[in-house]
Coordinates of C-alpha atoms in Angstrom, one line a residue:
Chain A
X1 CA -32.7 153.8 -79.3
X2 CA -31.8 155.1 -75.9
X3 CA -28.3 156.5 -75.3
X4 CA -27.0 156.9 -71.7
X5 CA -23.9 158.6 -70.5
X6 CA -22.5 157.3 -67.2
X7 CA -20.0 159.4 -65.1
X8 CA -17.8 158.4 -62.2
X9 CA -16.2 161.6 -61.1
X10 CA -12.9 162.0 -59.3
X11 CA -10.3 164.8 -59.1
X12 CA -7.5 162.7 -60.6
X13 CA -9.5 160.2 -62.8
X14 CA -13.0 160.7 -64.0
X15 CA -14.5 157.6 -65.7
X16 CA -17.1 158.1 -68.5
X17 CA -19.0 155.6 -70.6
X18 CA -21.7 155.7 -73.2
X19 CA -24.1 152.9 -73.8
X20 CA -26.9 152.6 -76.4
X21 CA -29.9 150.4 -76.1
X22 CA -30.6 149.0 -79.6
X23 CA -33.1 146.4 -80.9
X24 CA -30.4 143.7 -80.8
X25 CA -29.3 144.6 -77.2
X26 CA -27.2 147.1 -75.4
X27 CA -24.0 148.2 -76.9
X28 CA -21.1 150.3 -75.6
X29 CA -20.4 153.3 -77.8
X30 CA -17.4 154.6 -76.0
X31 CA -15.6 154.7 -72.7
X32 CA -12.6 156.5 -71.4
X33 CA -10.9 157.8 -68.3
X34 CA -10.4 161.6 -68.1
X35 CA -7.0 161.9 -66.6
X36 CA -6.3 165.4 -65.2
X37 CA -2.7 164.5 -64.5
X38 CA -0.5 167.0 -62.7
X39 CA -2.3 170.1 -63.8
X40 CA -3.1 172.9 -61.4
X41 CA -6.2 172.0 -59.5
X42 CA -8.5 174.5 -61.1
X43 CA -7.3 173.5 -64.6
X44 CA -8.2 169.9 -63.7
X45 CA -11.8 171.0 -63.1
X46 CA -11.6 172.8 -66.4
X47 CA -10.5 169.5 -68.1
X48 CA -13.3 167.5 -66.5
X49 CA -15.8 170.2 -67.6
X50 CA -14.6 170.4 -71.2
X51 CA -14.2 166.7 -71.8
X52 CA -17.7 165.9 -70.5
X53 CA -19.2 168.9 -72.3
X54 CA -17.6 167.7 -75.6
X55 CA -18.9 164.1 -75.0
X56 CA -22.4 165.5 -74.5
X57 CA -22.1 167.4 -77.8
X58 CA -20.7 164.5 -79.6
X59 CA -23.0 161.7 -78.4
X60 CA -26.1 163.7 -77.3
X61 CA -27.3 161.1 -74.8
X62 CA -31.0 161.2 -73.8
X63 CA -30.1 160.3 -70.2
X64 CA -27.1 160.9 -68.0
X65 CA -26.3 159.1 -64.7
X66 CA -23.7 160.0 -62.1
X67 CA -22.3 158.0 -59.2
X68 CA -23.4 159.4 -55.9
X69 CA -20.6 159.8 -53.4
X70 CA -20.2 158.6 -49.9
X71 CA -19.3 161.2 -47.4
X72 CA -16.2 159.6 -46.0
X73 CA -14.3 160.7 -42.9
X74 CA -11.6 162.6 -44.8
X75 CA -12.8 166.2 -45.2
X76 CA -9.9 167.1 -47.5
X77 CA -10.6 164.4 -50.0
X78 CA -14.4 165.2 -49.8
X79 CA -13.6 168.8 -50.7
X80 CA -11.6 167.7 -53.7
X81 CA -14.1 165.2 -54.9
X82 CA -16.8 167.8 -54.4
X83 CA -15.0 170.2 -56.7
X84 CA -14.6 167.5 -59.4
X85 CA -18.2 166.3 -59.1
X86 CA -19.4 169.9 -59.3
X87 CA -17.4 170.4 -62.5
X88 CA -18.9 167.2 -64.0
X89 CA -22.4 168.2 -63.0
X90 CA -22.1 171.7 -64.5
X91 CA -21.0 170.2 -67.8
X92 CA -24.0 167.8 -67.8
X93 CA -26.3 170.7 -67.0
X94 CA -25.2 172.5 -70.2
X95 CA -27.5 170.1 -72.0
X96 CA -31.1 169.9 -71.0
X97 CA -31.0 166.3 -69.7
X98 CA -32.2 165.2 -66.3
X99 CA -29.3 163.9 -64.2
X100 CA -30.0 160.6 -62.4
X101 CA -27.8 159.7 -59.4
X102 CA -27.2 156.2 -58.0
X103 CA -25.3 155.2 -54.9
X104 CA -22.4 152.7 -55.4
X105 CA -24.6 150.1 -53.7
X106 CA -27.5 150.7 -56.0
X107 CA -25.2 150.2 -59.0
X108 CA -23.8 147.0 -57.6
X109 CA -27.3 145.7 -56.9
X110 CA -28.5 146.5 -60.4
X111 CA -25.5 144.7 -62.0
X112 CA -24.6 141.9 -59.7
X113 CA -27.7 141.5 -57.6
X114 CA -26.2 142.4 -54.3
X115 CA -25.2 145.7 -52.8
X116 CA -21.8 144.6 -51.6
X117 CA -20.3 143.0 -54.6
X118 CA -16.7 143.9 -55.2
X119 CA -15.4 146.1 -58.0
X120 CA -14.0 143.2 -60.0
X121 CA -17.4 141.5 -60.1
X122 CA -19.0 144.7 -61.3
X123 CA -16.3 145.2 -64.0
X124 CA -16.8 141.6 -65.1
X125 CA -20.6 142.1 -65.4
X126 CA -20.1 145.3 -67.4
X127 CA -17.9 143.4 -69.8
X128 CA -20.4 140.5 -70.1
X129 CA -23.5 142.7 -70.4
X130 CA -21.9 144.9 -73.1
X131 CA -20.0 142.1 -74.8
X132 CA -16.7 143.9 -74.5
X133 CA -13.6 142.1 -75.8
X134 CA -11.7 143.0 -72.6
X135 CA -12.2 144.5 -69.2
X136 CA -12.4 148.3 -69.3
X137 CA -10.1 150.3 -66.9
X138 CA -11.6 150.6 -63.4
X139 CA -13.0 154.2 -63.6
X140 CA -14.5 153.6 -67.1
X141 CA -16.0 150.3 -65.9
X142 CA -17.6 152.2 -63.0
X143 CA -19.0 154.8 -65.4
X144 CA -20.4 152.1 -67.7
X145 CA -21.9 150.4 -64.6
X146 CA -23.7 153.6 -63.6
X147 CA -25.1 153.9 -67.1
X148 CA -26.3 150.2 -67.1
X149 CA -27.8 150.8 -63.6
X150 CA -29.7 153.8 -65.1
X151 CA -30.9 151.7 -68.0
X152 CA -32.2 149.0 -65.6
X153 CA -34.1 151.6 -63.5
X154 CA -35.5 153.3 -66.6
X155 CA -36.7 150.0 -68.1
X156 CA -38.3 149.0 -64.8
X157 CA -40.1 152.3 -64.5
X158 CA -41.3 151.9 -68.1
X159 CA -42.7 148.5 -67.4
X160 CA -44.4 149.8 -64.3
X161 CA -46.0 152.5 -66.4
X162 CA -47.2 150.1 -69.0
X163 CA -48.6 147.8 -66.3
X164 CA -50.6 150.6 -64.7
X165 CA -51.8 152.0 -68.1
Chain B
X1 CA -8.9 200.7 -65.5
X2 CA -8.6 197.3 -63.9
X3 CA -11.8 195.3 -63.2
X4 CA -11.7 192.5 -60.6
X5 CA -14.5 190.0 -59.8
X6 CA -14.4 188.5 -56.3
X7 CA -16.3 185.3 -55.5
X8 CA -17.1 183.8 -52.1
X9 CA -18.6 180.4 -53.0
X10 CA -21.1 178.5 -50.9
X11 CA -23.8 175.9 -51.7
X12 CA -26.6 178.1 -50.2
X13 CA -25.3 181.6 -50.8
X14 CA -22.4 182.6 -53.1
X15 CA -21.3 186.2 -52.7
X16 CA -20.0 188.1 -55.8
X17 CA -18.6 191.6 -56.1
X18 CA -17.0 193.6 -58.9
X19 CA -14.6 196.4 -58.3
X20 CA -12.9 198.7 -60.8
X21 CA -9.7 200.6 -60.2
X22 CA -10.2 204.1 -61.8
X23 CA -8.0 207.2 -61.8
X24 CA -10.0 208.7 -59.0
X25 CA -9.9 205.5 -56.8
X26 CA -11.5 202.1 -56.5
X27 CA -15.2 201.9 -57.1
X28 CA -17.7 199.1 -56.6
X29 CA -19.6 198.3 -59.8
X30 CA -21.9 195.7 -58.5
X31 CA -22.3 193.2 -55.7
X32 CA -24.9 190.5 -55.0
X33 CA -25.6 187.3 -53.3
X34 CA -26.5 184.3 -55.5
X35 CA -29.1 182.5 -53.5
X36 CA -29.8 179.0 -54.7
X37 CA -32.7 178.6 -52.3
X38 CA -34.5 175.3 -52.0
X39 CA -33.6 174.0 -55.5
X40 CA -32.5 170.5 -56.1
X41 CA -28.7 170.3 -55.2
X42 CA -27.6 169.9 -58.9
X43 CA -29.8 172.8 -60.0
X44 CA -28.2 174.9 -57.3
X45 CA -24.8 174.2 -59.0
X46 CA -26.4 175.2 -62.3
X47 CA -27.6 178.5 -60.8
X48 CA -24.1 179.3 -59.4
X49 CA -22.5 178.5 -62.8
X50 CA -25.0 180.5 -64.9
X51 CA -25.0 183.6 -62.6
X52 CA -21.2 183.8 -62.5
X53 CA -21.0 183.0 -66.2
X54 CA -23.4 185.9 -66.9
X55 CA -21.5 188.2 -64.7
X56 CA -18.3 187.4 -66.5
X57 CA -20.0 188.2 -69.9
X58 CA -21.6 191.4 -68.6
X59 CA -18.6 192.9 -66.8
X60 CA -15.6 191.2 -68.5
X61 CA -13.2 191.5 -65.5
X62 CA -9.5 191.4 -66.3
X63 CA -8.9 189.5 -63.0
X64 CA -10.9 187.1 -60.9
X65 CA -10.3 186.1 -57.3
X66 CA -11.9 183.4 -55.2
X67 CA -11.8 182.7 -51.5
X68 CA -9.8 179.6 -50.6
X69 CA -11.6 177.3 -48.3
X70 CA -10.5 175.8 -45.1
X71 CA -10.8 172.0 -44.8
X72 CA -13.0 171.8 -41.7
X73 CA -13.8 168.7 -39.8
X74 CA -17.2 168.2 -41.4
X75 CA -16.7 166.0 -44.4
X76 CA -20.4 166.4 -45.5
X77 CA -20.2 170.2 -45.6
X78 CA -16.8 170.0 -47.3
X79 CA -18.3 167.9 -50.0
X80 CA -21.2 170.4 -50.6
X81 CA -18.9 173.4 -50.5
X82 CA -16.6 171.6 -52.9
X83 CA -19.4 171.1 -55.4
X84 CA -20.4 174.8 -55.2
X85 CA -16.8 176.0 -55.5
X86 CA -16.2 173.6 -58.4
X87 CA -19.3 175.1 -60.2
X88 CA -18.0 178.7 -59.6
X89 CA -14.5 177.8 -60.8
X90 CA -15.9 176.2 -64.0
X91 CA -17.9 179.3 -64.8
X92 CA -14.8 181.5 -64.3
X93 CA -12.7 179.1 -66.5
X94 CA -15.1 179.8 -69.4
X95 CA -13.3 183.1 -69.8
X96 CA -9.6 183.1 -70.3
X97 CA -8.8 184.9 -67.0
X98 CA -6.3 183.6 -64.4
X99 CA -8.0 182.7 -61.2
X100 CA -6.3 184.0 -58.1
X101 CA -7.1 182.4 -54.7
X102 CA -6.6 183.9 -51.3
X103 CA -7.1 182.3 -47.9
X104 CA -9.6 184.1 -45.5
X105 CA -6.6 185.1 -43.4
X106 CA -4.8 186.7 -46.4
X107 CA -8.0 188.6 -47.2
X108 CA -8.3 189.9 -43.6
X109 CA -4.6 190.8 -43.5
X110 CA -4.9 192.8 -46.8
X111 CA -7.9 194.7 -45.6
X112 CA -7.6 195.1 -41.8
X113 CA -3.9 194.5 -41.3
X114 CA -4.2 191.4 -39.2
X115 CA -5.1 187.8 -40.2
X116 CA -7.6 187.3 -37.4
X117 CA -9.9 190.3 -37.8
X118 CA -13.6 189.5 -37.4
X119 CA -16.0 189.5 -40.3
X120 CA -17.7 192.8 -39.1
X121 CA -14.3 194.6 -39.3
X122 CA -13.7 193.3 -42.8
X123 CA -17.2 194.4 -44.0
X124 CA -16.6 197.8 -42.4
X125 CA -13.3 198.2 -44.3
X126 CA -15.0 197.1 -47.6
X127 CA -17.6 199.8 -47.1
X128 CA -14.9 202.5 -46.3
X129 CA -12.5 201.5 -49.1
X130 CA -15.3 201.4 -51.7
X131 CA -17.2 204.4 -50.3
X132 CA -20.4 202.4 -50.1
X133 CA -23.5 204.1 -48.6
X134 CA -24.2 201.0 -46.5
X135 CA -22.7 197.7 -45.4
X136 CA -23.2 195.0 -48.1
X137 CA -24.7 191.7 -47.0
X138 CA -22.1 189.3 -45.5
X139 CA -21.4 187.1 -48.5
X140 CA -21.2 190.0 -50.9
X141 CA -18.9 191.8 -48.5
X142 CA -16.6 188.8 -48.4
X143 CA -16.6 188.7 -52.2
X144 CA -15.7 192.4 -52.4
X145 CA -13.0 191.8 -49.8
X146 CA -11.4 189.1 -51.9
X147 CA -11.5 191.4 -54.9
X148 CA -9.9 194.2 -52.9
X149 CA -7.3 191.7 -51.6
X150 CA -6.4 190.7 -55.2
X151 CA -6.1 194.4 -56.1
X152 CA -3.7 194.9 -53.2
X153 CA -1.6 191.9 -54.2
X154 CA -1.6 193.0 -57.9
X155 CA -0.6 196.5 -57.1
X156 CA 2.2 195.3 -54.8
X157 CA 3.5 192.9 -57.6
X158 CA 3.4 195.8 -60.1
X159 CA 5.4 198.0 -57.7
X160 CA 8.0 195.2 -57.2
X161 CA 8.3 194.8 -61.0
X162 CA 8.8 198.6 -61.5
X163 CA 11.4 198.7 -58.7
X164 CA 13.4 195.8 -60.2
X165 CA 13.1 197.2 -63.8

């Protein structure tokens, strides 16, 4: 049983999702959106840190995966996103788990088969792959997608190891 | 006795400095530069978090002050700096101390009297005000300057309170 936490960080909404690979298939254990609301900016970072830290303690995933960010042209939003992502990563580092990072295109490719699929397609595939009764909210869907992407990469590397052994 | 930790965050070098206001004047208890070297970027964030967390536990400052950052035109460096600053702030939030933030100009104004003093003048004033035997390294000097700026603001607000009481 392999448990993977996926994180899609943002300063306003941070998506998180936990999947578990079981004998019968891959199941979603939990997903949510950490909303930092109107809190003072530093307090928002504290909320992201605490919530992710608590998730790590509660679910003890063997793997964690975070969405890589694009450097966009807006330096101010990059600075804010950097703070949020730094807070999330610090929370993950509190457990001794390697952090995998995947670009949005790698995530899309793993789930939909092409790097430029739109978000709705990704969310749809997340729902199908995990057999969810309804579409998760956008940020949580992205987080689950990152976790599924990590699972895909992990299984591929396992197969490569077995083939070369 | 009031103890203040000043932090000047950066993804490569993070300056830290601790001052203590004593009956005989303000003294520097410690300063250093947290160098994250060539480590993997996420590990660097972990180093910043751990070192600041340890400083907080060792010195238990009553106040902490962090340099505010300018949004510059470089989105990539803003993103990196954001991560580092987010890590530093998360470490500070582990203790229940309010985080004060000051712009570089506010720090310069508090120490040198003008908002556009150069870094060498600020470092010189840090040395004079704290009676240091030599100039601290640039990042540590900036961190001590932020702590001194916070002390200045704190004393001013105390005086205002006393005057209105």
